N, CA and C of each residue as an Amber inpcrd file, in Angstrom:
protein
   525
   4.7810000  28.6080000  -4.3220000   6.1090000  28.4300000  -4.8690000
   5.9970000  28.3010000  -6.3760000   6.7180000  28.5480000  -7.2670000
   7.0160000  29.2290000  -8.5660000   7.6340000  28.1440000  -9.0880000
   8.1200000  27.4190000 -10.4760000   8.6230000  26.6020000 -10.7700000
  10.0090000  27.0820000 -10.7400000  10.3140000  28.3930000 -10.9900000
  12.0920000  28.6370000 -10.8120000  12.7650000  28.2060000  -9.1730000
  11.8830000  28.6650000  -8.3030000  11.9800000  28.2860000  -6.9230000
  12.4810000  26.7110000  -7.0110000  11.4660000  25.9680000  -7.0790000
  11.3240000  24.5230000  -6.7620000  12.5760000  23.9780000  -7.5020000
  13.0910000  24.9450000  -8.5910000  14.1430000  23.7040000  -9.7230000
  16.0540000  24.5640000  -8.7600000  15.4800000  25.7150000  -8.2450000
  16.6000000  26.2070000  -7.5600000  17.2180000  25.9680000  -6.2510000
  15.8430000  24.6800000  -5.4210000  15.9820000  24.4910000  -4.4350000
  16.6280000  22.9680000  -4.7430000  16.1360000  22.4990000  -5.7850000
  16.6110000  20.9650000  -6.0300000  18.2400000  20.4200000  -5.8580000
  19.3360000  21.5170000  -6.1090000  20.2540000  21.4150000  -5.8200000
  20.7180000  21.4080000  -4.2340000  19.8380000  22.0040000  -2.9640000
  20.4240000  21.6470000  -1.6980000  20.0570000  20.2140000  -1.4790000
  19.1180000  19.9260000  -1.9970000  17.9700000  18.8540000  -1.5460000
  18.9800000  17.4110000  -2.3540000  19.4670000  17.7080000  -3.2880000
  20.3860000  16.9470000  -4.2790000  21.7650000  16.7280000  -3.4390000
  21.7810000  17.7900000  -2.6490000  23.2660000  17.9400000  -1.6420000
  23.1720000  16.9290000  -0.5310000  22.0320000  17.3340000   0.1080000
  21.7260000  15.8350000   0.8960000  21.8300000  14.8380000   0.7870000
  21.3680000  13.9900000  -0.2190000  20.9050000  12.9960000  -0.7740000
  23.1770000  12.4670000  -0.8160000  23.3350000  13.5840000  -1.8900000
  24.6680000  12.9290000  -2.0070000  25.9510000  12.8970000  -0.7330000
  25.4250000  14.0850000  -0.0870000  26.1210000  13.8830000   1.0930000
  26.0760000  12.3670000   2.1150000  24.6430000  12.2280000   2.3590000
  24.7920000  11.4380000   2.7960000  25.4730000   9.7490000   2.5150000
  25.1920000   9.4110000   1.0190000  25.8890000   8.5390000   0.3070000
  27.4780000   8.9440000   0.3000000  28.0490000   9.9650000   0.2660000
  29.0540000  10.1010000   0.2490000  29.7960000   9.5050000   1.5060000
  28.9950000  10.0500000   3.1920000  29.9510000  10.1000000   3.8040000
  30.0110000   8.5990000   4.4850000  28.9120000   7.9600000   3.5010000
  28.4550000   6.6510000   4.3060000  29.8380000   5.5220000   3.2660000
  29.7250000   5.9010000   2.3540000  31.2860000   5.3830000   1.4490000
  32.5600000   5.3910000   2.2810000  32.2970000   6.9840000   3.0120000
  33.6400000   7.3040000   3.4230000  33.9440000   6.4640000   4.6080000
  32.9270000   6.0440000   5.2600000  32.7130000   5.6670000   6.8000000
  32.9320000   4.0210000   6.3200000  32.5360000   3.2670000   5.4320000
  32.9410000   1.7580000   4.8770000  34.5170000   1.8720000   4.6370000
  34.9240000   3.1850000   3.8480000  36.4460000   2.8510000   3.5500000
  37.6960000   2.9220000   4.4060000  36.8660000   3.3670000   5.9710000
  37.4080000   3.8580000   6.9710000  37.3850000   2.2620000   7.5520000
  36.3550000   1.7330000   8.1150000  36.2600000   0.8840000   8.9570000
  35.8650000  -0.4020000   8.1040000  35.9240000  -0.9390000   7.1950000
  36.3940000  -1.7930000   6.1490000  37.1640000  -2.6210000   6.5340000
  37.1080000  -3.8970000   6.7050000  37.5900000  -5.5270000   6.9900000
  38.9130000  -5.3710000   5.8670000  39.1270000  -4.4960000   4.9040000
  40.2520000  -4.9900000   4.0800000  40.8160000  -3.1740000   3.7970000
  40.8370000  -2.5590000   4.9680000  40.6940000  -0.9550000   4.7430000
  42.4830000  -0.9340000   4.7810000  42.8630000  -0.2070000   3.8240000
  44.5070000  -0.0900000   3.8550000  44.2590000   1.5940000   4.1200000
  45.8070000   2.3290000   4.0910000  46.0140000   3.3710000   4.3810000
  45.3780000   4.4190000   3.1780000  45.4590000   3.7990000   2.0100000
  45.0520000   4.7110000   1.0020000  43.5620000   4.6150000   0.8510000
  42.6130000   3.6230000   1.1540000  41.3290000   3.3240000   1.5640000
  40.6400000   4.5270000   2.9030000  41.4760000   4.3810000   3.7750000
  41.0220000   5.0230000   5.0080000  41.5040000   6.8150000   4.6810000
  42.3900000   6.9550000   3.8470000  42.2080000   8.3150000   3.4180000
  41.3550000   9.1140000   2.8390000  41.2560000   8.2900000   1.8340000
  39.6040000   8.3430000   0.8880000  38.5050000   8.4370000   1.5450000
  38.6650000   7.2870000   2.9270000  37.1940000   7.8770000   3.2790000
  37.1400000   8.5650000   4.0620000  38.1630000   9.1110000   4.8880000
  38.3370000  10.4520000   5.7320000  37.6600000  11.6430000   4.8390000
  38.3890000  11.8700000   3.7360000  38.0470000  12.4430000   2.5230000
  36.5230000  12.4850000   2.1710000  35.9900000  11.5770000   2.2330000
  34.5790000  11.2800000   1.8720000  33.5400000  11.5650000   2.8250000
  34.1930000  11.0180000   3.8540000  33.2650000  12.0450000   4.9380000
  33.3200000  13.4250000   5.1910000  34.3200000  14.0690000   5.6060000
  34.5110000  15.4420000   5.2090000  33.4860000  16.2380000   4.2790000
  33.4100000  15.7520000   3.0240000  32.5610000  15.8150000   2.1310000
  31.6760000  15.8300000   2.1640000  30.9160000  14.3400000   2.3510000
  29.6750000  14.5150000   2.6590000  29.0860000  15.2680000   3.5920000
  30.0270000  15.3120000   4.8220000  29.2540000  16.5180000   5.8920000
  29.1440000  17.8400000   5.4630000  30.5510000  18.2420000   4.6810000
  30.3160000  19.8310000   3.9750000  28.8710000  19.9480000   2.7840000
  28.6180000  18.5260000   1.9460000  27.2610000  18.3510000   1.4630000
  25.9560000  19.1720000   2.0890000  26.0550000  18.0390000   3.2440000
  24.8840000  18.1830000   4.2620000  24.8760000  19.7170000   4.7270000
  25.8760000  20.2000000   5.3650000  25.6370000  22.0520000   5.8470000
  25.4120000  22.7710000   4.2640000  26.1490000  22.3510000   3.5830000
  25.7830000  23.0370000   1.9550000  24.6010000  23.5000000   1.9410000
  24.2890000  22.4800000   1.8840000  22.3880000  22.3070000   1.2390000
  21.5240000  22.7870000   2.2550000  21.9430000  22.7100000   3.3830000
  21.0730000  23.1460000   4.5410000  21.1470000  24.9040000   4.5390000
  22.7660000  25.1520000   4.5380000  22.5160000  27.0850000   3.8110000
  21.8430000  27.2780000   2.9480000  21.9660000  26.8650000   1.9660000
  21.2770000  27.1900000   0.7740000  20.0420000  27.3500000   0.8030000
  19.5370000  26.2580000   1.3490000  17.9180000  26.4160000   1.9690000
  17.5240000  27.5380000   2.6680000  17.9140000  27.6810000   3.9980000
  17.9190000  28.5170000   4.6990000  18.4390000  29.8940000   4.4870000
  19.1990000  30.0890000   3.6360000  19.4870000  31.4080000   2.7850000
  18.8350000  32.1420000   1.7370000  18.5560000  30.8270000   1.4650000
  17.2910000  30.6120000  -0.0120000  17.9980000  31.0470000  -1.4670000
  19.5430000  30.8870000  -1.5460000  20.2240000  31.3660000  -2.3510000
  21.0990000  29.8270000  -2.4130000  21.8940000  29.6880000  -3.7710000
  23.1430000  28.8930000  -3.5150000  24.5550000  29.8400000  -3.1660000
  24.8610000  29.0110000  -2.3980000  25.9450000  29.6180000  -1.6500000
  27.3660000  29.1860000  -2.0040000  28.3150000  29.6170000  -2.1210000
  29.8420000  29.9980000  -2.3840000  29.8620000  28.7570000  -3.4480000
  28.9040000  28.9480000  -4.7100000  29.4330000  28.2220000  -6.0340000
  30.4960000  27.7060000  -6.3590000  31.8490000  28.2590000  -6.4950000
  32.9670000  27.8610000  -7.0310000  33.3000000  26.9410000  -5.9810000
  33.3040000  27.2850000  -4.8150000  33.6240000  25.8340000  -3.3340000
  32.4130000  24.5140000  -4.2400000  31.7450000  25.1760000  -4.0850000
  30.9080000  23.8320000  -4.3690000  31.3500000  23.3530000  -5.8870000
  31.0200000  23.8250000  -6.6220000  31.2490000  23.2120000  -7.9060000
  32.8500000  22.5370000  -7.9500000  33.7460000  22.6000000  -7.0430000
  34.9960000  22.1170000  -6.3600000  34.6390000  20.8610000  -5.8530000
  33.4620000  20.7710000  -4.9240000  33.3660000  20.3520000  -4.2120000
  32.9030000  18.9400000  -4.6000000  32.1510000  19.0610000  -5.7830000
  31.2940000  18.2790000  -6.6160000  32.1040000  17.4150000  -7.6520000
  33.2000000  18.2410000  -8.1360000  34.6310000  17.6100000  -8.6460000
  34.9040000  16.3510000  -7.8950000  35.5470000  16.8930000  -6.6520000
  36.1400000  16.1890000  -5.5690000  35.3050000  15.3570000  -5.4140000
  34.1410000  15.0080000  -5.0660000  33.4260000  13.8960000  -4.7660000
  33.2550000  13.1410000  -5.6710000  33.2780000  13.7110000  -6.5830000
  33.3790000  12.4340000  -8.2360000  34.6700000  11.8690000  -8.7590000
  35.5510000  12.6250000  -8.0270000  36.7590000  11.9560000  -8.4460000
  37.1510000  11.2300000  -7.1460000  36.8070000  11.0930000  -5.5140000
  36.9380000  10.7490000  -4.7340000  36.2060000   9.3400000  -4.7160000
  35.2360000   9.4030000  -5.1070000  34.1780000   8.1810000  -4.9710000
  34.8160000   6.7350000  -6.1690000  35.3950000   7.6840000  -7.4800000
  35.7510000   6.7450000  -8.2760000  37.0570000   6.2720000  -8.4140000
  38.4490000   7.2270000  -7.4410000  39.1130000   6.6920000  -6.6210000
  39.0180000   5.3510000  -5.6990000  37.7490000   5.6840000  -4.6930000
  37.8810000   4.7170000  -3.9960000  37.1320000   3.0550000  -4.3760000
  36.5080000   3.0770000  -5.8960000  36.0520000   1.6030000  -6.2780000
  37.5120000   1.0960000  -6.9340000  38.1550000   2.0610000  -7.3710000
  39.8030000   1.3700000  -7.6270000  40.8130000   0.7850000  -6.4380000
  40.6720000   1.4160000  -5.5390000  41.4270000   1.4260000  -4.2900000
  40.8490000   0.0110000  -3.1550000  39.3990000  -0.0110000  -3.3800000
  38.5840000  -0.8530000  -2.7230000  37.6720000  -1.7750000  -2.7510000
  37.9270000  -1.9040000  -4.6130000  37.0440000  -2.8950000  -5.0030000
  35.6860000  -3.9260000  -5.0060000  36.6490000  -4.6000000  -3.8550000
  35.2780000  -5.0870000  -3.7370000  35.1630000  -4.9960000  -2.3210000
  34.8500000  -4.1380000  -1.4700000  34.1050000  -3.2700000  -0.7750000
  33.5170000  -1.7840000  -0.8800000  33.3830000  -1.6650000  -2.2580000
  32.7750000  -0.6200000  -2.5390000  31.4900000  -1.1510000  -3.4740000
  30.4120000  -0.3180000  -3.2050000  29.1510000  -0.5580000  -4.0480000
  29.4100000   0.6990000  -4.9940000  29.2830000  -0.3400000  -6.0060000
  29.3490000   0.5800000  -7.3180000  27.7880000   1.3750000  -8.1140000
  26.6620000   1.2450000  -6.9740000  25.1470000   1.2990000  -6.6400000
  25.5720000   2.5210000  -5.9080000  25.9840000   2.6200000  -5.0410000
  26.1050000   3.9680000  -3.9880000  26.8760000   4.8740000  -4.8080000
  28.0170000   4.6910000  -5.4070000  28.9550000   5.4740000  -6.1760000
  28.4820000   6.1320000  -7.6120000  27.4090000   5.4960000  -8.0820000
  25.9330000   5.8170000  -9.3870000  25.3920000   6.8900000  -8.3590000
  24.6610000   6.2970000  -7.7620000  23.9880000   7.4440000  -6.8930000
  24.4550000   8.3340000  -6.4550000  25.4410000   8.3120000  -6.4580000
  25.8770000   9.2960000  -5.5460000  26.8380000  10.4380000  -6.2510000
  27.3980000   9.9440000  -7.7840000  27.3020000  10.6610000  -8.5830000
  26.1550000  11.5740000  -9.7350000  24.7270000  10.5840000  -9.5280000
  23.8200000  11.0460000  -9.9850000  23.6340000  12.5200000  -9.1930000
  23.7670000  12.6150000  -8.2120000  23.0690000  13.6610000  -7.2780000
  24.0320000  14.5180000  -7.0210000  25.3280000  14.5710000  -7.1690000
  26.6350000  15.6110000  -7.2530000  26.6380000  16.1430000  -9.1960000
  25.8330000  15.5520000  -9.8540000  26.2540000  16.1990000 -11.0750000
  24.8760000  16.8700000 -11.3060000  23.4450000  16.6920000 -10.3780000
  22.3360000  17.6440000 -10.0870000  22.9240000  18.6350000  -9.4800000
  23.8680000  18.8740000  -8.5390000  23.9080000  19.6020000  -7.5460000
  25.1270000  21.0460000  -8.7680000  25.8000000  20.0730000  -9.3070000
  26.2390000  20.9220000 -10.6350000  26.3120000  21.1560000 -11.4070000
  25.1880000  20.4790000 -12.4370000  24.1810000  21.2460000 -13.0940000
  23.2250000  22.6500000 -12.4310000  23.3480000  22.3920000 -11.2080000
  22.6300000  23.5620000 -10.4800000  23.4360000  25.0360000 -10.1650000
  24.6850000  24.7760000 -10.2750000  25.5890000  25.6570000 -10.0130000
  26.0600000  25.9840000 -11.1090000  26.4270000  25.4230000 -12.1810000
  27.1970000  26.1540000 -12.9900000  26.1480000  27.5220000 -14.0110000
  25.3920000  27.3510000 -14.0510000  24.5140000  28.8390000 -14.7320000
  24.5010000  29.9920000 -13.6720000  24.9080000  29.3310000 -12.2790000
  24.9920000  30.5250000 -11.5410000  26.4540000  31.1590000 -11.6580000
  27.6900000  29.9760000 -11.6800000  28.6120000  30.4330000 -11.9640000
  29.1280000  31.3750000 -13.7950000  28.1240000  31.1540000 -14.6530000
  28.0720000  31.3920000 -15.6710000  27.5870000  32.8020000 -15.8170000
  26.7290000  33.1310000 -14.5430000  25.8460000  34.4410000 -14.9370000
  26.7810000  35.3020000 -14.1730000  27.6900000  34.5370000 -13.3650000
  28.6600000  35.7190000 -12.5030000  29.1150000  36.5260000 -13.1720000
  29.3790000  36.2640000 -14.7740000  30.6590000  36.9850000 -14.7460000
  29.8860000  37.9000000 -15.9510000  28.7430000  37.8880000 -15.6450000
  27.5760000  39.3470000 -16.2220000  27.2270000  40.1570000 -15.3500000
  26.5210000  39.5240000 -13.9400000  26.1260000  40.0640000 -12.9920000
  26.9580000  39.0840000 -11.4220000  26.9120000  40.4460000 -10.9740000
  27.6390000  40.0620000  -9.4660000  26.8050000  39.2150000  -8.4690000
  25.5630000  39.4060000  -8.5270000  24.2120000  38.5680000  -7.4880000
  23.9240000  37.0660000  -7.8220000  23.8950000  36.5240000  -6.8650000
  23.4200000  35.2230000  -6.9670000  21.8210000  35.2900000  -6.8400000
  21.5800000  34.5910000  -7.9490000  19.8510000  34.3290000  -7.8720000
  19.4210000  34.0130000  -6.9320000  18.4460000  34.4110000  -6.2910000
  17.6900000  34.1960000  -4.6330000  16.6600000  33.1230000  -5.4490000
  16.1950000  32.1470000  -4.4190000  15.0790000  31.5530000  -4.7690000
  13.3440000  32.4920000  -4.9470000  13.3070000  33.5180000  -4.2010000
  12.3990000  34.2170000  -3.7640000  12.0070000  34.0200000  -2.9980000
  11.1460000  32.6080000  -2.5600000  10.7870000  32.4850000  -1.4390000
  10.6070000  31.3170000  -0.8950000  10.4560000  30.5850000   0.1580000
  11.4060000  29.5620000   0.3060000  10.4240000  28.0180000  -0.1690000
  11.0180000  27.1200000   0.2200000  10.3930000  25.9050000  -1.2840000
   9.0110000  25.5460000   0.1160000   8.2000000  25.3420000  -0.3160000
   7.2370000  25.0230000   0.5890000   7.3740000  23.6220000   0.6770000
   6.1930000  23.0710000   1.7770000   6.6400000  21.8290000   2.5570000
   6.4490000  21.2480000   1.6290000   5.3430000  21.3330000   0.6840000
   5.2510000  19.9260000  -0.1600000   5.9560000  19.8340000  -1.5980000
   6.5740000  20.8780000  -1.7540000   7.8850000  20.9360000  -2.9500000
   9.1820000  20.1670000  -1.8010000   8.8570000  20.5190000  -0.6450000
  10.1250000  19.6120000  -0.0320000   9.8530000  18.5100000   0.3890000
   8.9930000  17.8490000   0.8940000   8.2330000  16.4790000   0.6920000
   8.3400000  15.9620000  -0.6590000   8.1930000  16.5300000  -1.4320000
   8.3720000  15.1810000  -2.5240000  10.2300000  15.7590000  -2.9950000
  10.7710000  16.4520000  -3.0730000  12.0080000  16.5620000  -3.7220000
  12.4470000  15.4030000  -2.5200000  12.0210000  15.7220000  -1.2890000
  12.9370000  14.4290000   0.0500000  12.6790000  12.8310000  -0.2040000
  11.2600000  12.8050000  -1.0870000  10.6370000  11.4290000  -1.4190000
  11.4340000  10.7080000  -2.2420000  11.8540000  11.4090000  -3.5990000
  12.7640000  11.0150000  -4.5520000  14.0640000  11.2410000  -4.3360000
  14.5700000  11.6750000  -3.8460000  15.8220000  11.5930000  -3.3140000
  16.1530000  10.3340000  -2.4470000  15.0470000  10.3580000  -1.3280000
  14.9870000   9.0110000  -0.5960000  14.6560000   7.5890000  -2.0350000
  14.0880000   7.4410000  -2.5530000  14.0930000   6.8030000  -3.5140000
  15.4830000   6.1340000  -3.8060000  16.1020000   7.5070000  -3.9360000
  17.9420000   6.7850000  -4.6860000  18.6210000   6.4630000  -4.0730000
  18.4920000   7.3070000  -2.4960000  19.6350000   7.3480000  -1.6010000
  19.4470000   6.4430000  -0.6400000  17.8960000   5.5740000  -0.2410000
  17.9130000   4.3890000   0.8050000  18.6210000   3.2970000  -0.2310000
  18.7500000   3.0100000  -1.3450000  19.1190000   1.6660000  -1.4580000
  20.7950000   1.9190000  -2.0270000  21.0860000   3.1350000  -2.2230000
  22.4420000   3.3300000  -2.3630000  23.1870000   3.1990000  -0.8060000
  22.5900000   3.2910000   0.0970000  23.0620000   3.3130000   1.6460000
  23.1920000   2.0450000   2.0240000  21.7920000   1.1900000   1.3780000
  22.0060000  -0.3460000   1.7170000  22.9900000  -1.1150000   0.8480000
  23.6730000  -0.3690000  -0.2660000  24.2070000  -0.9390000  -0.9290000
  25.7790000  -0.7990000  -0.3850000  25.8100000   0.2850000   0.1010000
  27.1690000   0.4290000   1.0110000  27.6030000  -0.2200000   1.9650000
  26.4040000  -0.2470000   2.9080000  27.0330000  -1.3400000   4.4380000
  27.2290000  -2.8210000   3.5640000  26.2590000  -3.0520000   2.3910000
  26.3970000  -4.5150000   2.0770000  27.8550000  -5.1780000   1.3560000
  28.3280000  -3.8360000   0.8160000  29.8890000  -3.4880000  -0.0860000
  30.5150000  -4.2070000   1.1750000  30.8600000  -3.2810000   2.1540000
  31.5510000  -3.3820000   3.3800000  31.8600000  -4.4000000   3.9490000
  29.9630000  -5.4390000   4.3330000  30.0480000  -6.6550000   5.2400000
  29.9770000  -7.3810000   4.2900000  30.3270000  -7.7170000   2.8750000
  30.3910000  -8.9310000   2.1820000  32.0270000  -9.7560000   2.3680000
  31.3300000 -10.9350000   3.2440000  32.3360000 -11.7310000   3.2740000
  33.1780000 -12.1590000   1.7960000  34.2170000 -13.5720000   2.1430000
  34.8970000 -13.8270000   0.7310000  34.1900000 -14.5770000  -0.1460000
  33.2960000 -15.2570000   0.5260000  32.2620000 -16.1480000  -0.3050000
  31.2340000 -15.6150000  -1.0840000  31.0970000 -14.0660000  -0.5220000
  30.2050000 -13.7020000  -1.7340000  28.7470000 -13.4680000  -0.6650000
  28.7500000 -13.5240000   0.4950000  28.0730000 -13.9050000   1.5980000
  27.7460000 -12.5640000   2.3250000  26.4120000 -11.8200000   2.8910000
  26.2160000 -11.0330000   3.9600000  26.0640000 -11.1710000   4.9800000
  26.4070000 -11.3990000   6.2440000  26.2620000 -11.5740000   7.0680000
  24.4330000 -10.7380000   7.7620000  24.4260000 -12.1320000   8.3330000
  22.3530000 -11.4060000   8.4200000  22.2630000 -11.7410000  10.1960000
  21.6540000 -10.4750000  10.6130000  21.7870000 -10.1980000  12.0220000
  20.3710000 -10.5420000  12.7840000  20.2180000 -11.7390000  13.4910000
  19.2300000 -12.3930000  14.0990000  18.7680000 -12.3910000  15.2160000
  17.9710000 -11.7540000  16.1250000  17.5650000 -11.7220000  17.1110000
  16.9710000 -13.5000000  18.0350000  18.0360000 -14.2440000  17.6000000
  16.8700000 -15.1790000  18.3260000  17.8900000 -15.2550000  19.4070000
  17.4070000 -15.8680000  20.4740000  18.0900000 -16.4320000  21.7850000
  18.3210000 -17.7030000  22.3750000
């Protein structure tokens, strides 16, 4: 694998990462102890999203091309203006840790798109990766991604289950 490969694949791999933070926002603003109607829209919204993330990045891979740019670079909008919607809307059940992250990795994902959308309007082809990212360009792009995206995830359920005191509720196996 080629360094153009590896920096062209970083955007599905970036899709993941934010998908999944996304739809895990969406899924707190849904089922949220203080979730109102405009909360539970947002995160209908947010999940949606994040799942279109997740198949995103998974074509792209598997195509070895980025796929329908302008949706995405839409798409990447929407999740940045969706996510920072919902810390207004939900305050304090939103982690403002997951909503960093999770904009970190939607503005990789378009930084990744817009030179493709830029070269469209020279040439009609979307840049192919050539050939596809090998395991250990995808092992570590999954390593660092996991990096941002396990503690942005823990930072979400913790948004969610923080009582009024400021308190997490901690789940104990004793009997």
């Amino acid at each position: 694998m080629n360094a153009a490969t590896f920096v062209r694949s970083w955007p599905s791999v970036s899709a993941w990462g934010a998908g999944l933070i996304l739809a895990a926002l969406g899924a707190g603003a849904i089922v949220g102890p203080s979730s109102g109607a405009a909360s539970r829209g947002l995160g209908a919204g947010l999940v949606v999203l994040g799942v279109a993330a997740l198949v995103w990045g998974g074509a792209a891979l598997a195509l070895g091309r980025l796929v329908f740019p302008r949706a995405t670079l839409a798409g990447v909008v929407t999740g940045l203006l969706a996510s920072s919607a919902l810390m207004f809307v939900l305050p304090s059940h939103t982690s403002v840790i997951a909503v960093a992250a999770a904009w970190l990795l939607l503005i990789g994902v378009g930084a990744g798109i817009a030179p493709i959308l830029r070269r469209r309007g020279r040439a009609e082809s979307t840049p192919s990766t050539a050939q596809p990212m090998s395991v250990w360009g995808l092992l570590l792009a999954a390593s660092i991604i996991a990096v941002v995206v396990t503690p942005a995830l823990g930072s979400a359920q913790d948004a969610v289950l923080i009582r009024d005191d400021g308190s997490v509720p901690v789940i104990t196996h004793d009997h």
